[in-house]
Short mmCIF file of C-alpha atoms in Angstrom, two decimals:
data_model
loop_
_atom_site.label_atom_id
_atom_site.label_comp_id
_atom_site.label_asym_id
_atom_site.label_seq_id
_atom_site.Cartn_x
_atom_site.Cartn_y
_atom_site.Cartn_z
CA MET U 576 -22.24 -18.31 5.11
CA GLU U 577 -20.40 -17.16 2.20
CA ILE U 578 -17.33 -15.01 2.22
CA GLU U 579 -16.05 -12.81 -0.87
CA VAL U 580 -12.25 -13.53 -1.04
CA LEU U 581 -9.92 -10.89 -2.82
CA PHE U 582 -6.44 -11.58 -4.52
CA PHE U 583 -3.89 -9.18 -5.18
CA ALA U 584 -0.25 -9.16 -6.74
CA SER U 585 1.37 -12.13 -6.40
CA TYR U 586 -1.51 -14.04 -4.55
CA ARG U 587 -3.39 -12.88 -7.43
CA GLU U 588 -1.54 -14.64 -10.15
CA LYS U 589 -0.62 -17.46 -8.00
CA ALA U 590 -4.38 -17.96 -7.56
CA GLY U 591 -5.51 -17.30 -11.03
CA VAL U 592 -8.10 -15.33 -10.19
CA LYS U 593 -9.04 -11.86 -8.67
CA SER U 594 -11.57 -13.00 -6.48
CA CYS U 595 -13.49 -16.44 -5.13
CA THR U 596 -16.53 -16.88 -2.72
CA PHE U 597 -15.92 -19.44 -0.09
CA GLU U 598 -18.67 -21.06 2.04
CA ILE U 599 -17.78 -21.47 5.67
CA SER U 600 -19.62 -22.27 8.76
CA HIS U 601 -20.80 -19.48 11.35
CA GLY U 602 -18.39 -18.76 13.87
CA SER U 603 -15.16 -19.73 11.62
CA ASN U 604 -12.41 -17.44 12.12
CA LEU U 605 -9.97 -16.23 9.90
CA LYS U 606 -7.45 -18.81 10.11
CA GLY U 607 -10.24 -21.24 9.28
CA LEU U 608 -10.99 -19.45 5.74
CA ILE U 609 -7.29 -19.20 5.00
CA ASP U 610 -6.95 -22.85 5.78
CA LYS U 611 -9.65 -23.65 2.86
CA ILE U 612 -8.24 -20.80 0.46
CA VAL U 613 -4.86 -22.44 0.70
CA GLN U 614 -6.10 -25.99 0.25
CA LYS U 615 -7.74 -24.90 -2.93
CA PHE U 616 -4.87 -22.70 -4.09
CA PRO U 617 -1.78 -24.52 -2.70
CA LYS U 618 0.67 -22.32 -4.57
CA LEU U 619 -0.46 -19.28 -2.33
CA HIS U 620 1.75 -20.18 0.46
CA SER U 621 3.62 -23.20 1.86
CA ASP U 622 2.84 -22.05 5.42
CA PRO U 623 -0.76 -20.56 5.65
CA SER U 624 -0.30 -19.56 9.36
CA LYS U 625 2.06 -16.66 7.52
CA ILE U 626 -0.34 -15.05 5.34
CA VAL U 627 -1.59 -11.51 6.27
CA ALA U 628 -5.26 -10.98 5.67
CA ALA U 629 -7.66 -7.89 5.68
CA ILE U 630 -11.04 -7.86 6.81
CA ASN U 631 -13.20 -5.14 5.41
CA GLU U 632 -9.91 -3.32 4.88
CA GLU U 633 -8.34 -3.60 8.22
CA PHE U 634 -5.46 -6.04 8.92
CA SER U 635 -6.88 -8.83 11.24
CA ASP U 636 -5.26 -11.59 13.21
CA GLN U 637 -5.99 -15.06 12.03
CA SER U 638 -7.91 -15.56 15.04
CA GLN U 639 -10.67 -13.16 14.23
CA ILE U 640 -14.10 -14.18 13.69
CA LEU U 641 -15.81 -13.83 10.53
CA SER U 642 -19.27 -12.62 9.72
CA GLU U 643 -21.77 -12.64 7.06
CA GLY U 644 -20.92 -10.19 4.47
CA ASP U 645 -16.97 -9.74 5.48
CA ILE U 646 -14.58 -9.20 2.74
CA VAL U 647 -11.40 -10.67 3.20
CA ALA U 648 -8.48 -9.72 1.36
CA LEU U 649 -5.00 -11.59 1.22
CA ILE U 650 -2.31 -9.03 1.30
CA PRO U 651 1.19 -9.98 0.29
CA PRO U 652 4.34 -8.10 1.49
CA VAL U 653 3.97 -4.44 0.10
CA SER U 654 6.15 -2.63 -1.96
CA GLY U 655 4.74 0.86 -2.52
CA GLY U 656 6.21 3.86 -1.97
CA SER U 657 10.21 4.55 -3.24
CA LYS U 658 13.24 3.07 -2.19
CA MET V 1414 -14.55 24.44 11.01
CA THR V 1415 -11.29 22.81 11.09
CA ILE V 1416 -8.85 23.55 8.08
CA GLU V 1417 -8.55 20.35 6.20
CA LYS V 1418 -4.91 19.35 6.88
CA ILE V 1419 -4.67 16.05 4.76
CA HIS V 1420 -5.11 14.92 1.27
CA VAL V 1421 -4.69 11.72 -0.57
CA GLU V 1422 -4.86 10.39 -4.06
CA ILE V 1423 -3.87 7.43 -5.73
CA SER V 1424 -4.12 7.63 -9.54
CA GLU V 1425 -3.35 6.03 -12.74
CA LEU V 1426 -2.60 9.15 -14.18
CA LYS V 1427 1.03 11.26 -14.29
CA LEU V 1428 1.32 12.71 -11.07
CA ASP V 1429 0.82 16.55 -10.75
CA GLN V 1430 3.34 17.72 -8.06
CA SER V 1431 1.57 21.35 -8.08
CA ILE V 1432 -1.51 19.50 -6.59
CA ALA V 1433 0.24 18.53 -3.42
CA LYS V 1434 2.12 21.85 -3.14
CA ASN V 1435 -1.00 23.87 -3.60
CA PHE V 1436 -2.88 21.81 -0.77
CA VAL V 1437 -0.07 22.36 1.92
CA SER V 1438 0.76 25.79 1.20
CA SER V 1439 -0.46 28.57 3.60
CA ASN V 1440 0.51 32.01 4.26
CA SER V 1441 1.62 31.01 7.77
CA HIS V 1442 4.01 28.24 6.62
CA GLY V 1443 7.77 28.97 6.33
CA ALA V 1444 8.44 25.83 4.91
CA CYS V 1445 7.34 23.16 1.91
CA THR V 1446 8.95 20.09 1.72
CA ILE V 1447 8.35 17.75 -1.33
CA PHE V 1448 9.43 14.41 -1.91
CA GLU V 1449 9.55 12.57 -5.42
CA GLY V 1450 10.04 8.72 -5.73
CA VAL V 1451 11.02 7.88 -9.01
CA THR V 1452 11.29 4.81 -11.25
CA ARG V 1453 14.77 3.82 -11.62
CA ASP V 1454 16.53 1.87 -14.28
CA HIS V 1455 18.12 -0.63 -12.11
CA SER V 1456 17.71 -2.99 -8.98
CA ASP V 1457 19.76 -5.64 -7.52
CA ASN V 1458 21.99 -5.66 -10.71
CA ARG V 1459 18.94 -6.14 -12.88
CA LYS V 1460 18.07 -3.59 -15.87
CA VAL V 1461 14.71 -2.51 -15.28
CA LYS V 1462 12.57 -1.78 -18.49
CA PHE V 1463 9.35 -0.48 -16.44
CA LEU V 1464 7.39 -0.96 -13.35
CA GLU V 1465 3.80 -1.80 -12.53
CA TYR V 1466 2.18 -0.91 -9.43
CA GLU V 1467 -1.25 -2.71 -8.09
CA CYS V 1468 -3.12 -1.65 -5.36
CA TYR V 1469 -6.20 -2.75 -3.25
CA LYS V 1470 -7.60 0.84 -3.68
CA PRO V 1471 -10.35 1.36 -0.80
CA MET V 1472 -7.88 -0.13 1.72
CA ALA V 1473 -4.84 1.82 0.40
CA ILE V 1474 -6.55 5.14 0.86
CA LYS V 1475 -7.82 4.13 4.20
CA LYS V 1476 -4.04 3.52 5.38
CA LEU V 1477 -2.73 6.44 3.61
CA LYS V 1478 -5.00 8.63 5.48
CA GLN V 1479 -4.25 7.01 8.57
CA ILE V 1480 -0.54 7.71 7.97
CA CYS V 1481 -1.54 11.45 7.37
CA GLU V 1482 -3.74 11.32 10.75
CA GLU V 1483 -0.66 10.00 12.53
CA ILE V 1484 1.66 12.96 11.22
CA ILE V 1485 -0.75 15.49 11.91
CA GLU V 1486 -0.76 14.05 15.69
CA LYS V 1487 2.96 14.60 15.90
CA TRP V 1488 3.84 17.54 13.93
CA ASP V 1489 2.14 20.98 13.18
CA VAL V 1490 2.16 20.43 9.11
CA LYS V 1491 -0.47 20.00 6.48
CA VAL V 1492 0.33 16.91 4.44
CA SER V 1493 -0.49 15.54 0.63
CA ILE V 1494 0.35 12.04 -0.46
CA LEU V 1495 -0.19 11.18 -3.89
CA HIS V 1496 0.67 7.48 -5.54
CA ARG V 1497 0.57 6.50 -8.80
CA ILE V 1498 -0.11 2.89 -9.82
CA GLY V 1499 -0.48 1.33 -13.22
CA LYS V 1500 2.68 0.91 -15.71
CA LEU V 1501 5.38 3.28 -15.26
CA GLU V 1502 8.19 3.91 -17.43
CA ILE V 1503 11.83 4.52 -16.26
CA GLY V 1504 12.09 8.27 -14.80
CA GLU V 1505 8.53 8.38 -13.86
CA VAL V 1506 7.38 9.78 -10.89
CA SER V 1507 5.43 6.94 -8.70
CA LEU V 1508 4.89 8.95 -5.09
CA ILE V 1509 4.66 12.62 -4.02
CA VAL V 1510 4.88 13.75 -0.30
CA ALA V 1511 4.59 17.06 -0.13
CA THR V 1512 4.16 18.73 3.74
CA GLY V 1513 3.90 22.46 4.69
CA SER V 1514 4.95 23.81 8.21
CA PRO V 1515 5.60 26.97 10.08
CA HIS V 1516 9.04 25.80 10.02
CA ARG V 1517 11.52 23.37 8.16
CA LYS V 1518 12.39 20.86 10.92
CA GLU V 1519 8.73 19.28 11.53
CA GLY V 1520 8.23 19.33 7.71
CA ILE V 1521 11.25 17.50 6.76
CA GLN V 1522 10.76 14.86 9.75
CA ALA V 1523 6.93 14.18 8.64
CA CYS V 1524 7.84 13.74 4.68
CA GLU V 1525 10.41 11.26 5.98
CA TYR V 1526 8.14 9.38 8.45
CA SER V 1527 5.55 9.00 5.57
CA VAL V 1528 7.41 7.75 2.83
CA ASP V 1529 8.89 5.18 5.58
CA ARG V 1530 5.35 4.43 7.03
CA ILE V 1531 4.24 3.78 3.17
CA LYS V 1532 6.22 0.86 2.96
CA GLU V 1533 5.13 -0.74 6.57
CA ILE V 1534 1.29 -0.90 5.80
CA VAL V 1535 -0.23 0.48 2.61
CA PRO V 1536 -1.38 -2.16 0.21
CA ILE V 1537 0.37 -1.10 -3.11
CA TRP V 1538 2.78 -3.52 -4.80
CA LYS V 1539 5.45 -3.22 -7.52
CA LYS V 1540 6.05 -5.79 -10.17
CA GLU V 1541 9.61 -5.21 -11.76
CA PHE V 1542 9.88 -5.85 -15.44
CA PHE V 1543 13.51 -6.17 -16.36
CA GLU V 1544 15.37 -7.89 -19.43
CA GLY V 1545 14.46 -11.57 -19.26
CA GLY V 1546 11.59 -11.63 -16.72
CA SER V 1547 9.64 -9.96 -13.86
CA ILE V 1548 9.35 -9.99 -10.23
CA TRP V 1549 7.13 -8.75 -7.62
CA ILE V 1550 9.02 -6.91 -5.03
CA GLU V 1551 7.79 -7.80 -1.67
CA ASP V 1552 9.93 -6.79 1.30
CA GLU V 1553 8.92 -9.31 4.00
CA ASN V 1554 11.05 -7.61 6.76
CA GLY V 1555 9.76 -4.06 5.95
CA PHE V 1556 5.99 -4.93 5.92
CA ARG V 1557 4.61 -4.45 9.28
CA PRO V 1558 0.88 -4.83 9.22
CA PHE V 1559 0.18 -4.52 12.86
CA SER V 1560 2.16 -1.72 13.56
#
C-alpha cells in the first residue's frame, strides 16, 4: 500500500522535497516506514529511532501499525511560540 | 448552548491583538491578560536579520486547540491564541495569547501555561537568518510530543 509522507522545516531541507510517497507492505509499522524513508534520504537523521512522526496529525509511537490512506509527517523538534 | 471559550488562528498576516482581546472579553471578567512574543534582533551572540516561521497547519491548529482545551479544564478562562507564520522582521509579533477571566490570577497562570506548552507540542518551526547564515531553531529538550 502507498503512504504519503510530509517533510517540514529542517527535514524538508535535508530531504529536498515537501512530500514523497512510499510503498510499504500491509501490517508495516511506523518504524518500518521511517527506516525506508531514511534509506532514501540518509541525511535526515543518523538515528532513525529518534525521529518523531505524526500519523494523521497525531504524534505516534514508532510501533504503531499503518493503514491505507494514512498521512505521515516527520516532525523535527518544534520551536514556535516565543522564547 | 455553551459559550465558545477558545479561539485559535495561524496567519501569514500581521497579528491583530484586538481580535484576541475582543474574543476573551466579557462583562463577567475582571481581568484580561495579553502576552505578545516579539522577534528579537539577537540570539546566542548572533545578530538576527529576520525570522521565518513554518508550520504543519492542520496539526498545528489541532494542537493549539488541544492546549486551549487543557486550559479551560484547569482554569475558568476564555483563551485566544494567534500565531504568525512566514517571514517576520525584527520587532514584529509572532505570537499573541490572550486570556479573560473573572480574577487576574487564573488568567495570568493560563497565559503562561499556554506559552510554555506551545513550545512543547505545536508543529511550528522557526528559522533564524543572521549575518553570515541561517539556522533552524530546534529545541530537542523542550520538545515533548508525547506529553
